[in-house]
PDB file of C-alpha atoms and ligand atoms in Angstrom:
ATOM      1  CA  MET A  41      83.018  98.797  91.903  1.00 63.00           C
ATOM      2  CA  ALA A  42      84.125 102.465  92.159  1.00 54.00           C
ATOM      3  CA  VAL A  43      83.387 104.552  89.247  1.00 61.00           C
ATOM      4  CA  ASN A  44      86.780 106.298  89.074  1.00 66.00           C
ATOM      5  CA  ASN A  45      86.822 107.516  85.150  1.00 83.00           C
ATOM      6  CA  ALA A  46      84.003 109.096  83.226  1.00 86.00           C
ATOM      7  CA  ASP A  47      84.842 107.031  79.946  1.00 92.00           C
ATOM      8  CA  HIS A  48      83.224 103.630  82.036  1.00 95.00           C
ATOM      9  CA  VAL A  49      79.662 102.589  81.621  1.00 96.00           C
ATOM     10  CA  LEU A  50      77.954  99.534  82.745  1.00 97.00           C
ATOM     11  CA  GLY A  51      76.825  97.705  79.541  1.00 98.00           C
ATOM     12  CA  VAL A  52      73.942  95.251  79.777  1.00 98.00           C
ATOM     13  CA  ASP A  53      72.853  93.193  77.277  1.00 97.00           C
ATOM     14  CA  ILE A  54      69.571  91.442  77.814  1.00 97.00           C
ATOM     15  CA  GLY A  55      69.348  88.521  75.324  1.00 93.00           C
ATOM     16  CA  GLY A  56      66.350  85.984  74.952  1.00 89.00           C
ATOM     17  CA  THR A  57      68.719  83.024  76.641  1.00 89.00           C
ATOM     18  CA  GLY A  58      71.375  85.048  78.611  1.00 94.00           C
ATOM     19  CA  THR A  59      72.075  88.370  79.904  1.00 97.00           C
ATOM     20  CA  LYS A  60      75.050  89.674  80.284  1.00 97.00           C
ATOM     21  CA  CYS A  61      77.044  92.771  81.324  1.00 97.00           C
ATOM     22  CA  ALA A  62      80.659  94.193  81.874  1.00 97.00           C
ATOM     23  CA  VAL A  63      82.171  97.932  82.682  1.00 97.00           C
ATOM     24  CA  VAL A  64      82.932  99.451  79.131  1.00 98.00           C
ATOM     25  CA  ASP A  65      85.777 102.316  78.136  1.00 97.00           C
ATOM     26  CA  ILE A  66      82.992 103.808  75.955  1.00 96.00           C
ATOM     27  CA  LYS A  67      86.079 105.626  74.150  1.00 95.00           C
ATOM     28  CA  LYS A  68      88.013 102.758  73.256  1.00 96.00           C
ATOM     29  CA  GLY A  69      85.272 100.478  72.752  1.00 96.00           C
ATOM     30  CA  GLU A  70      86.826  97.454  75.136  1.00 96.00           C
ATOM     31  CA  LEU A  71      85.847  95.777  78.336  1.00 97.00           C
ATOM     32  CA  VAL A  72      87.591  97.096  81.423  1.00 97.00           C
ATOM     33  CA  SER A  73      86.291  94.312  83.889  1.00 96.00           C
ATOM     34  CA  GLU A  74      85.240  90.838  83.744  1.00 96.00           C
ATOM     35  CA  ARG A  75      81.900  89.945  81.929  1.00 96.00           C
ATOM     36  CA  PHE A  76      79.627  88.708  83.842  1.00 96.00           C
ATOM     37  CA  ARG A  77      76.649  86.375  82.629  1.00 97.00           C
ATOM     38  CA  LEU A  78      73.182  84.512  84.107  1.00 97.00           C
ATOM     39  CA  ASP A  79      70.331  83.066  81.834  1.00 97.00           C
ATOM     40  CA  THR A  80      67.532  85.202  81.337  1.00 97.00           C
ATOM     41  CA  PRO A  81      64.394  83.687  83.506  1.00 97.00           C
ATOM     42  CA  GLN A  82      61.962  81.873  82.142  1.00 97.00           C
ATOM     43  CA  PRO A  83      59.301  83.158  81.679  1.00 97.00           C
ATOM     44  CA  ALA A  84      61.087  86.237  81.019  1.00 98.00           C
ATOM     45  CA  THR A  85      58.734  88.754  82.783  1.00 98.00           C
ATOM     46  CA  PRO A  86      59.872  92.192  83.392  1.00 98.00           C
ATOM     47  CA  GLU A  87      60.059  91.140  87.361  1.00 97.00           C
ATOM     48  CA  ALA A  88      62.188  88.375  86.788  1.00 98.00           C
ATOM     49  CA  VAL A  89      64.801  89.668  84.271  1.00 98.00           C
ATOM     50  CA  LEU A  90      65.291  92.813  86.366  1.00 97.00           C
ATOM     51  CA  GLY A  91      65.445  90.822  89.411  1.00 97.00           C
ATOM     52  CA  THR A  92      68.607  88.859  87.343  1.00 97.00           C
ATOM     53  CA  MET A  93      69.872  92.265  86.596  1.00 97.00           C
ATOM     54  CA  LYS A  94      69.858  93.274  89.981  1.00 96.00           C
ATOM     55  CA  LYS A  95      71.838  90.114  91.059  1.00 96.00           C
ATOM     56  CA  LEU A  96      74.455  90.587  88.199  1.00 96.00           C
ATOM     57  CA  ILE A  97      74.743  94.458  88.729  1.00 95.00           C
ATOM     58  CA  ASP A  98      75.099  94.028  92.861  1.00 93.00           C
ATOM     59  CA  ASP A  99      77.691  91.011  92.850  1.00 90.00           C
ATOM     60  CA  MET A 100      79.866  93.843  91.139  1.00 92.00           C
ATOM     61  CA  GLY A 101      78.793  96.436  93.147  1.00 91.00           C
ATOM     62  CA  TRP A 102      78.719  99.027  90.370  1.00 92.00           C
ATOM     63  CA  LYS A 103      76.895 102.190  91.509  1.00 89.00           C
ATOM     64  CA  GLY A 104      77.764 104.018  88.063  1.00 92.00           C
ATOM     65  CA  PRO A 105      75.593 104.992  84.857  1.00 94.00           C
ATOM     66  CA  ILE A 106      74.319 102.325  82.619  1.00 96.00           C
ATOM     67  CA  GLY A 107      73.171 101.314  79.031  1.00 97.00           C
ATOM     68  CA  CYS A 108      70.969  98.447  78.511  1.00 97.00           C
ATOM     69  CA  GLY A 109      70.317  96.826  75.147  1.00 98.00           C
ATOM     70  CA  PHE A 110      66.799  95.131  75.137  1.00 98.00           C
ATOM     71  CA  PRO A 111      65.494  92.169  72.518  1.00 97.00           C
ATOM     72  CA  GLY A 112      62.381  94.441  71.305  1.00 98.00           C
ATOM     73  CA  LEU A 113      61.453  98.050  70.801  1.00 98.00           C
ATOM     74  CA  VAL A 114      61.834 100.321  73.304  1.00 97.00           C
ATOM     75  CA  LYS A 115      60.867 104.041  73.032  1.00 96.00           C
ATOM     76  CA  ASP A 116      61.536 106.917  75.563  1.00 94.00           C
ATOM     77  CA  GLY A 117      62.508 103.898  78.147  1.00 96.00           C
ATOM     78  CA  VAL A 118      58.982 102.462  77.491  1.00 98.00           C
ATOM     79  CA  VAL A 119      58.709  98.471  76.121  1.00 98.00           C
ATOM     80  CA  ARG A 120      56.527  98.484  72.948  1.00 98.00           C
ATOM     81  CA  ARG A 121      57.253  95.045  71.792  1.00 96.00           C
ATOM     82  CA  ALA A 122      59.819  92.290  72.646  1.00 96.00           C
ATOM     83  CA  PRO A 123      58.664  88.930  70.572  1.00 94.00           C
ATOM     84  CA  ASN A 124      61.210  87.122  72.755  1.00 93.00           C
ATOM     85  CA  LEU A 125      60.517  87.952  76.351  1.00 97.00           C
ATOM     86  CA  ASP A 126      56.919  87.448  78.119  1.00 97.00           C
ATOM     87  CA  GLU A 127      53.965  89.257  76.883  1.00 97.00           C
ATOM     88  CA  SER A 128      53.814  91.241  80.124  1.00 98.00           C
ATOM     89  CA  PHE A 129      56.988  93.639  79.115  1.00 98.00           C
ATOM     90  CA  THR A 130      54.540  95.303  76.778  1.00 98.00           C
ATOM     91  CA  GLY A 131      53.924  99.208  78.212  1.00 98.00           C
ATOM     92  CA  PHE A 132      56.676  98.295  80.695  1.00 98.00           C
ATOM     93  CA  ASN A 133      58.713 100.986  81.533  1.00 98.00           C
ATOM     94  CA  LEU A 134      62.206  99.577  81.573  1.00 97.00           C
ATOM     95  CA  VAL A 135      63.891 102.859  82.616  1.00 97.00           C
ATOM     96  CA  GLU A 136      62.461 103.501  85.508  1.00 96.00           C
ATOM     97  CA  GLY A 137      62.093  99.683  86.300  1.00 97.00           C
ATOM     98  CA  ILE A 138      65.966  99.718  86.256  1.00 96.00           C
ATOM     99  CA  LYS A 139      66.280 103.052  88.278  1.00 95.00           C
ATOM    100  CA  SER A 140      64.083 101.745  90.794  1.00 94.00           C
ATOM    101  CA  ILE A 141      65.463  98.360  91.748  1.00 93.00           C
ATOM    102  CA  LEU A 142      69.187  99.225  90.946  1.00 90.00           C
ATOM    103  CA  GLY A 143      68.702 102.995  92.578  1.00 88.00           C
ATOM    104  CA  ALA A 144      70.728 104.080  89.383  1.00 82.00           C
ATOM    105  CA  SER A 145      70.513 107.625  88.447  1.00 82.00           C
ATOM    106  CA  ILE A 146      71.630 107.543  84.580  1.00 89.00           C
ATOM    107  CA  VAL A 147      70.139 104.881  82.803  1.00 94.00           C
ATOM    108  CA  CYS A 148      69.562 104.252  79.427  1.00 96.00           C
ATOM    109  CA  VAL A 149      67.692 101.854  76.925  1.00 97.00           C
ATOM    110  CA  GLY A 150      67.882 100.993  73.450  1.00 97.00           C
ATOM    111  CA  ASN A 151      67.656  98.317  70.848  1.00 98.00           C
ATOM    112  CA  ASP A 152      70.088  95.198  71.328  1.00 97.00           C
ATOM    113  CA  ALA A 153      70.962  95.202  68.025  1.00 98.00           C
ATOM    114  CA  ASP A 154      71.154  99.121  67.433  1.00 97.00           C
ATOM    115  CA  ALA A 155      73.524  98.503  70.446  1.00 97.00           C
ATOM    116  CA  ALA A 156      75.496  95.815  68.747  1.00 97.00           C
ATOM    117  CA  GLY A 157      75.538  97.640  65.331  1.00 97.00           C
ATOM    118  CA  LEU A 158      76.671 101.004  67.078  1.00 96.00           C
ATOM    119  CA  ALA A 159      79.793  98.719  68.496  1.00 97.00           C
ATOM    120  CA  GLU A 160      80.614  97.125  64.948  1.00 97.00           C
ATOM    121  CA  ALA A 161      80.229 100.509  63.475  1.00 95.00           C
ATOM    122  CA  ARG A 162      82.221 102.678  65.498  1.00 95.00           C
ATOM    123  CA  PHE A 163      85.008  99.970  66.410  1.00 96.00           C
ATOM    124  CA  GLY A 164      84.384  96.507  64.782  1.00 97.00           C
ATOM    125  CA  ALA A 165      83.385  95.595  60.908  1.00 97.00           C
ATOM    126  CA  GLY A 166      81.759  98.818  60.211  1.00 96.00           C
ATOM    127  CA  LYS A 167      84.557 101.515  61.216  1.00 95.00           C
ATOM    128  CA  GLY A 168      85.050 104.161  58.553  1.00 93.00           C
ATOM    129  CA  VAL A 169      82.680 102.892  55.866  1.00 94.00           C
ATOM    130  CA  ASN A 170      80.358 104.909  54.096  1.00 94.00           C
ATOM    131  CA  GLY A 171      77.093 104.330  52.879  1.00 96.00           C
ATOM    132  CA  THR A 172      74.644 102.281  54.344  1.00 97.00           C
ATOM    133  CA  VAL A 173      75.742  99.406  56.798  1.00 97.00           C
ATOM    134  CA  VAL A 174      73.055  97.171  58.124  1.00 98.00           C
ATOM    135  CA  MET A 175      74.077  94.990  61.165  1.00 98.00           C
ATOM    136  CA  VAL A 176      71.703  91.936  60.981  1.00 98.00           C
ATOM    137  CA  THR A 177      71.811  89.637  64.098  1.00 97.00           C
ATOM    138  CA  LEU A 178      70.778  86.251  63.608  1.00 97.00           C
ATOM    139  CA  GLY A 179      69.976  84.746  67.212  1.00 94.00           C
ATOM    140  CA  THR A 180      66.658  84.037  69.019  1.00 91.00           C
ATOM    141  CA  GLY A 181      65.550  86.551  66.861  1.00 95.00           C
ATOM    142  CA  ILE A 182      66.504  88.473  64.010  1.00 97.00           C
ATOM    143  CA  GLY A 183      67.939  92.194  65.081  1.00 98.00           C
ATOM    144  CA  THR A 184      68.611  95.027  62.795  1.00 98.00           C
ATOM    145  CA  ALA A 185      70.859  98.094  62.917  1.00 98.00           C
ATOM    146  CA  VAL A 186      70.740 100.758  59.951  1.00 97.00           C
ATOM    147  CA  ILE A 187      73.638 102.777  60.218  1.00 96.00           C
ATOM    148  CA  HIS A 188      74.246 105.735  57.525  1.00 95.00           C
ATOM    149  CA  ASN A 189      77.633 107.357  57.215  1.00 93.00           C
ATOM    150  CA  GLY A 190      78.082 106.467  60.949  1.00 90.00           C
ATOM    151  CA  GLU A 191      74.972 107.671  62.427  1.00 91.00           C
ATOM    152  CA  LEU A 192      72.292 105.125  63.599  1.00 94.00           C
ATOM    153  CA  LEU A 193      68.516 105.359  62.320  1.00 95.00           C
ATOM    154  CA  PRO A 194      67.118 103.569  65.420  1.00 95.00           C
ATOM    155  CA  ASP A 195      64.633 101.010  66.607  1.00 97.00           C
ATOM    156  CA  THR A 196      64.161  99.390  62.803  1.00 97.00           C
ATOM    157  CA  GLU A 197      62.612  95.750  63.125  1.00 98.00           C
ATOM    158  CA  LEU A 198      63.514  94.510  59.743  1.00 98.00           C
ATOM    159  CA  GLY A 199      63.781  91.021  61.274  1.00 97.00           C
ATOM    160  CA  HIS A 200      60.052  90.969  61.035  1.00 97.00           C
ATOM    161  CA  LEU A 201      59.716  91.918  57.507  1.00 98.00           C
ATOM    162  CA  GLU A 202      57.153  89.202  55.799  1.00 97.00           C
ATOM    163  CA  MET A 203      58.876  86.186  53.750  1.00 97.00           C
ATOM    164  CA  LYS A 204      56.953  83.560  51.997  1.00 96.00           C
ATOM    165  CA  GLY A 205      53.919  84.291  54.132  1.00 97.00           C
ATOM    166  CA  LYS A 206      55.559  84.429  57.271  1.00 97.00           C
ATOM    167  CA  ASP A 207      57.909  86.545  59.516  1.00 96.00           C
ATOM    168  CA  SER A 208      61.536  86.682  58.169  1.00 98.00           C
ATOM    169  CA  GLU A 209      62.431  85.243  61.795  1.00 97.00           C
ATOM    170  CA  HIS A 210      60.609  82.231  61.144  1.00 97.00           C
ATOM    171  CA  TRP A 211      63.294  81.132  58.083  1.00 98.00           C
ATOM    172  CA  ALA A 212      66.560  83.080  58.967  1.00 98.00           C
ATOM    173  CA  SER A 213      67.275  83.271  62.499  1.00 97.00           C
ATOM    174  CA  ASN A 214      69.254  80.826  64.442  1.00 96.00           C
ATOM    175  CA  SER A 215      66.758  79.656  66.275  1.00 95.00           C
ATOM    176  CA  ALA A 216      64.463  78.474  63.488  1.00 97.00           C
ATOM    177  CA  LYS A 217      67.564  76.519  62.168  1.00 98.00           C
ATOM    178  CA  GLU A 218      67.945  75.122  65.691  1.00 97.00           C
ATOM    179  CA  ARG A 219      64.171  74.246  65.926  1.00 97.00           C
ATOM    180  CA  ASN A 220      63.891  72.792  62.322  1.00 98.00           C
ATOM    181  CA  GLU A 221      67.059  71.001  62.185  1.00 98.00           C
ATOM    182  CA  TRP A 222      68.166  72.510  58.837  1.00 98.00           C
ATOM    183  CA  SER A 223      71.663  72.212  57.181  1.00 98.00           C
ATOM    184  CA  TRP A 224      73.817  74.910  57.090  1.00 98.00           C
ATOM    185  CA  LYS A 225      72.898  74.811  53.338  1.00 98.00           C
ATOM    186  CA  LYS A 226      68.870  74.828  53.676  1.00 98.00           C
ATOM    187  CA  TRP A 227      69.431  77.719  56.289  1.00 98.00           C
ATOM    188  CA  GLY A 228      71.910  79.503  54.842  1.00 98.00           C
ATOM    189  CA  LYS A 229      69.622  79.802  51.861  1.00 98.00           C
ATOM    190  CA  ASN A 230      67.055  81.346  53.796  1.00 98.00           C
ATOM    191  CA  VAL A 231      69.430  83.725  55.084  1.00 98.00           C
ATOM    192  CA  ASP A 232      70.132  85.111  51.513  1.00 98.00           C
ATOM    193  CA  ASN A 233      66.870  85.383  50.459  1.00 98.00           C
ATOM    194  CA  TYR A 234      66.607  87.349  53.574  1.00 98.00           C
ATOM    195  CA  LEU A 235      69.644  89.339  52.861  1.00 98.00           C
ATOM    196  CA  ALA A 236      68.832  90.072  49.027  1.00 98.00           C
ATOM    197  CA  MET A 237      65.000  91.259  49.761  1.00 98.00           C
ATOM    198  CA  LEU A 238      66.895  93.696  52.719  1.00 98.00           C
ATOM    199  CA  GLU A 239      69.528  94.983  50.468  1.00 98.00           C
ATOM    200  CA  TYR A 240      66.946  95.590  47.858  1.00 97.00           C
ATOM    201  CA  LEU A 241      64.370  97.535  49.918  1.00 97.00           C
ATOM    202  CA  ILE A 242      67.247  99.653  51.957  1.00 97.00           C
ATOM    203  CA  GLY A 243      69.678  99.737  49.455  1.00 97.00           C
ATOM    204  CA  ALA A 244      72.464  98.339  51.553  1.00 97.00           C
ATOM    205  CA  ASP A 245      76.079  98.954  51.199  1.00 97.00           C
ATOM    206  CA  ARG A 246      77.226  95.930  53.531  1.00 98.00           C
ATOM    207  CA  PHE A 247      75.733  93.785  55.739  1.00 98.00           C
ATOM    208  CA  ILE A 248      77.468  92.887  59.199  1.00 98.00           C
ATOM    209  CA  ILE A 249      76.131  89.469  60.511  1.00 98.00           C
ATOM    210  CA  GLY A 250      76.169  89.015  64.223  1.00 97.00           C
ATOM    211  CA  GLY A 251      74.951  86.582  66.638  1.00 93.00           C
ATOM    212  CA  GLY A 252      76.654  83.263  67.605  1.00 91.00           C
ATOM    213  CA  VAL A 253      76.545  81.755  63.860  1.00 95.00           C
ATOM    214  CA  SER A 254      78.800  84.880  63.066  1.00 94.00           C
ATOM    215  CA  LYS A 255      81.671  82.822  64.696  1.00 94.00           C
ATOM    216  CA  LYS A 256      81.282  80.384  61.536  1.00 97.00           C
ATOM    217  CA  PRO A 257      81.037  82.105  58.594  1.00 97.00           C
ATOM    218  CA  GLU A 258      82.568  79.324  56.198  1.00 98.00           C
ATOM    219  CA  LYS A 259      79.412  77.319  56.762  1.00 98.00           C
ATOM    220  CA  PHE A 260      76.778  79.473  55.431  1.00 98.00           C
ATOM    221  CA  PHE A 261      78.191  82.638  53.816  1.00 98.00           C
ATOM    222  CA  PRO A 262      79.417  80.384  50.649  1.00 98.00           C
ATOM    223  CA  PHE A 263      75.219  80.099  50.234  1.00 98.00           C
ATOM    224  CA  LEU A 264      75.099  83.936  50.230  1.00 98.00           C
ATOM    225  CA  LYS A 265      74.961  84.097  46.375  1.00 98.00           C
ATOM    226  CA  LYS A 266      71.763  86.824  45.506  1.00 98.00           C
ATOM    227  CA  VAL A 267      72.767  89.257  47.851  1.00 97.00           C
ATOM    228  CA  GLY A 268      74.461  91.794  45.856  1.00 94.00           C
ATOM    229  CA  CYS A 269      76.628  93.555  48.561  1.00 97.00           C
ATOM    230  CA  GLU A 270      79.282  92.714  50.422  1.00 97.00           C
ATOM    231  CA  VAL A 271      78.590  90.631  53.320  1.00 98.00           C
ATOM    232  CA  VAL A 272      81.241  90.290  56.639  1.00 98.00           C
ATOM    233  CA  PRO A 273      80.861  88.439  60.055  1.00 97.00           C
ATOM    234  CA  ALA A 274      80.657  90.735  63.273  1.00 97.00           C
ATOM    235  CA  THR A 275      84.340  91.284  64.444  1.00 96.00           C
ATOM    236  CA  MET A 276      83.457  91.828  68.037  1.00 95.00           C
ATOM    237  CA  GLY A 277      82.090  88.747  68.611  1.00 88.00           C
ATOM    238  CA  ASN A 278      79.647  88.894  71.989  1.00 82.00           C
ATOM    239  CA  LEU A 279      81.395  92.027  72.995  1.00 93.00           C
ATOM    240  CA  ALA A 280      79.185  94.023  70.502  1.00 96.00           C
ATOM    241  CA  GLY A 281      76.447  93.807  72.565  1.00 96.00           C
ATOM    242  CA  ILE A 282      77.599  94.995  75.828  1.00 97.00           C
ATOM    243  CA  VAL A 283      79.826  97.698  74.315  1.00 98.00           C
ATOM    244  CA  GLY A 284      77.029  98.846  72.168  1.00 97.00           C
ATOM    245  CA  ALA A 285      74.625  99.132  74.889  1.00 98.00           C
ATOM    246  CA  ALA A 286      76.960 101.071  77.029  1.00 97.00           C
ATOM    247  CA  LEU A 287      77.364 103.497  73.884  1.00 97.00           C
ATOM    248  CA  LEU A 288      73.721 104.078  74.261  1.00 95.00           C
ATOM    249  CA  ALA A 289      74.347 105.863  77.607  1.00 92.00           C
ATOM    250  CA  VAL A 290      77.053 108.172  75.822  1.00 87.00           C
ATOM    251  CA  PRO A 291      74.887 112.001  75.620  1.00 75.00           C
ATOM    252  CA  GLU A 292      75.454 112.379  71.957  1.00 74.00           C
ATOM    253  CA  ILE A 293      74.387 108.937  70.977  1.00 71.00           C
ATOM    254  CA  ARG A 294      71.393 109.357  73.253  1.00 58.00           C
ATOM    255  CA  ARG A 295      69.947 112.047  71.745  1.00 54.00           C
ATOM    256  CA  SER A 296      70.456 110.971  68.391  1.00 51.00           C
ATOM    257  CA  SER A 297      68.372 107.696  69.424  1.00 48.00           C
ATOM    258  CA  ARG A 298      65.806 109.420  71.368  1.00 47.00           C
ATOM    259  CA  SER A 299      61.926 109.329  69.379  1.00 44.00           C
ATOM    260  CA  ALA A 300      60.564 112.335  67.799  1.00 44.00           C
ATOM    261  CA  ALA A 301      58.200 113.038  70.182  1.00 46.00           C
ATOM    262  CA  SER A 302      60.701 113.032  73.054  1.00 51.00           C
ATOM    263  CA  ARG A 303      62.537 115.754  71.133  1.00 48.00           C
ATOM    264  CA  ARG A 304      59.291 117.428  70.126  1.00 50.00           C
ATOM    265  CA  ARG A 305      58.371 117.560  74.281  1.00 53.00           C
ATOM    266  CA  SER A 306      61.723 119.216  74.967  1.00 50.00           C
ATOM    267  CA  THR A 307      61.722 121.845  72.524  1.00 49.00           C
ATOM    268  CA  LYS A 308      58.734 123.059  73.850  1.00 51.00           C
ATOM    269  CA  LYS A 309      60.299 122.827  77.361  1.00 46.00           C
ATOM    270  CA  SER A 310      62.876 125.235  76.329  1.00 40.00           C
TER     271      SER A 310
HETATM  272  C1  BGC B 428      62.911  91.931  68.140  1.00 54.11           C
HETATM  273  C2  BGC B 428      63.952  92.863  67.923  1.00 54.11           C
HETATM  274  C3  BGC B 428      65.207  92.261  68.515  1.00 54.11           C
HETATM  275  C4  BGC B 428      65.539  91.075  67.884  1.00 54.11           C
HETATM  276  C5  BGC B 428      67.328  90.427  68.444  1.00 54.11           C
HETATM  277  C6  BGC B 428      63.561  90.259  67.501  1.00 54.11           C
HETATM  278  O1  BGC B 428      62.623  89.677  67.893  1.00 54.11           O
HETATM  279  O2  BGC B 428      61.957  92.337  67.679  1.00 54.11           O
HETATM  280  O3  BGC B 428      63.933  94.198  68.649  1.00 54.11           O
HETATM  281  O4  BGC B 428      66.302  93.248  68.362  1.00 54.11           O
HETATM  282  O5  BGC B 428      64.708  90.078  68.207  1.00 54.11           O
HETATM  283  O6  BGC B 428      66.985  90.183  69.552  1.00 54.11           O
END
């Protein structure tokens, strides 16, 4: 697929269970190609995950810029932690890995929830909202994106806040619901406790709930009683991850998401 439009970027969303991609118009926040998906390989080692990405992208024949959402903490292209993928990802230079396997020159990688949050803030349930908007994705893990007046504070990992002596993901992720076969009511109350804690700690004005469960808000929103701010479902569905991944490759967004260390390095050079 030839790149004939500077606004077109390939968005790749690596998830705990599936890896999805499509070409995105970053100005409109819309897909301009079909959406492709393959299962994320298990064990999800860097080699296996890169192999899956290569298959997806080679099949599309994409040769342009790539933005990639990753389910963990990535700093300057290097994975620091990926709780729901293989341990061997720790310390792996994902940007270099993608560049070398795909021969792509522009590759930007960031956290998957940050990507989804950016997309929702620009084009979805957070569009035009001032104050502190927090996207919370309830999937295999819990991902968070904190956006204040439209600007992302990158790399928050608030799904790992401790709740009742355990990681919050243990109580409020969708995989916890499925693993424990909890009813919507039981799980919904856990989500309520989690969001109430987050709202208190971060002063959230609006939560946007993402992940597959956001398609069924009527099942658990009635149990969200303690949380003191507005809670809305994501409106972009499973497109937010792909659109947001592509947004990570937009220079202004990339700059605001870089780590302080990398900013210090480039200031010294100039
Ligand atoms: C990871 C986050 C990620 C979330 C959703 C968590 O386990 O720590 O970085 O955003 O899962 O994939």
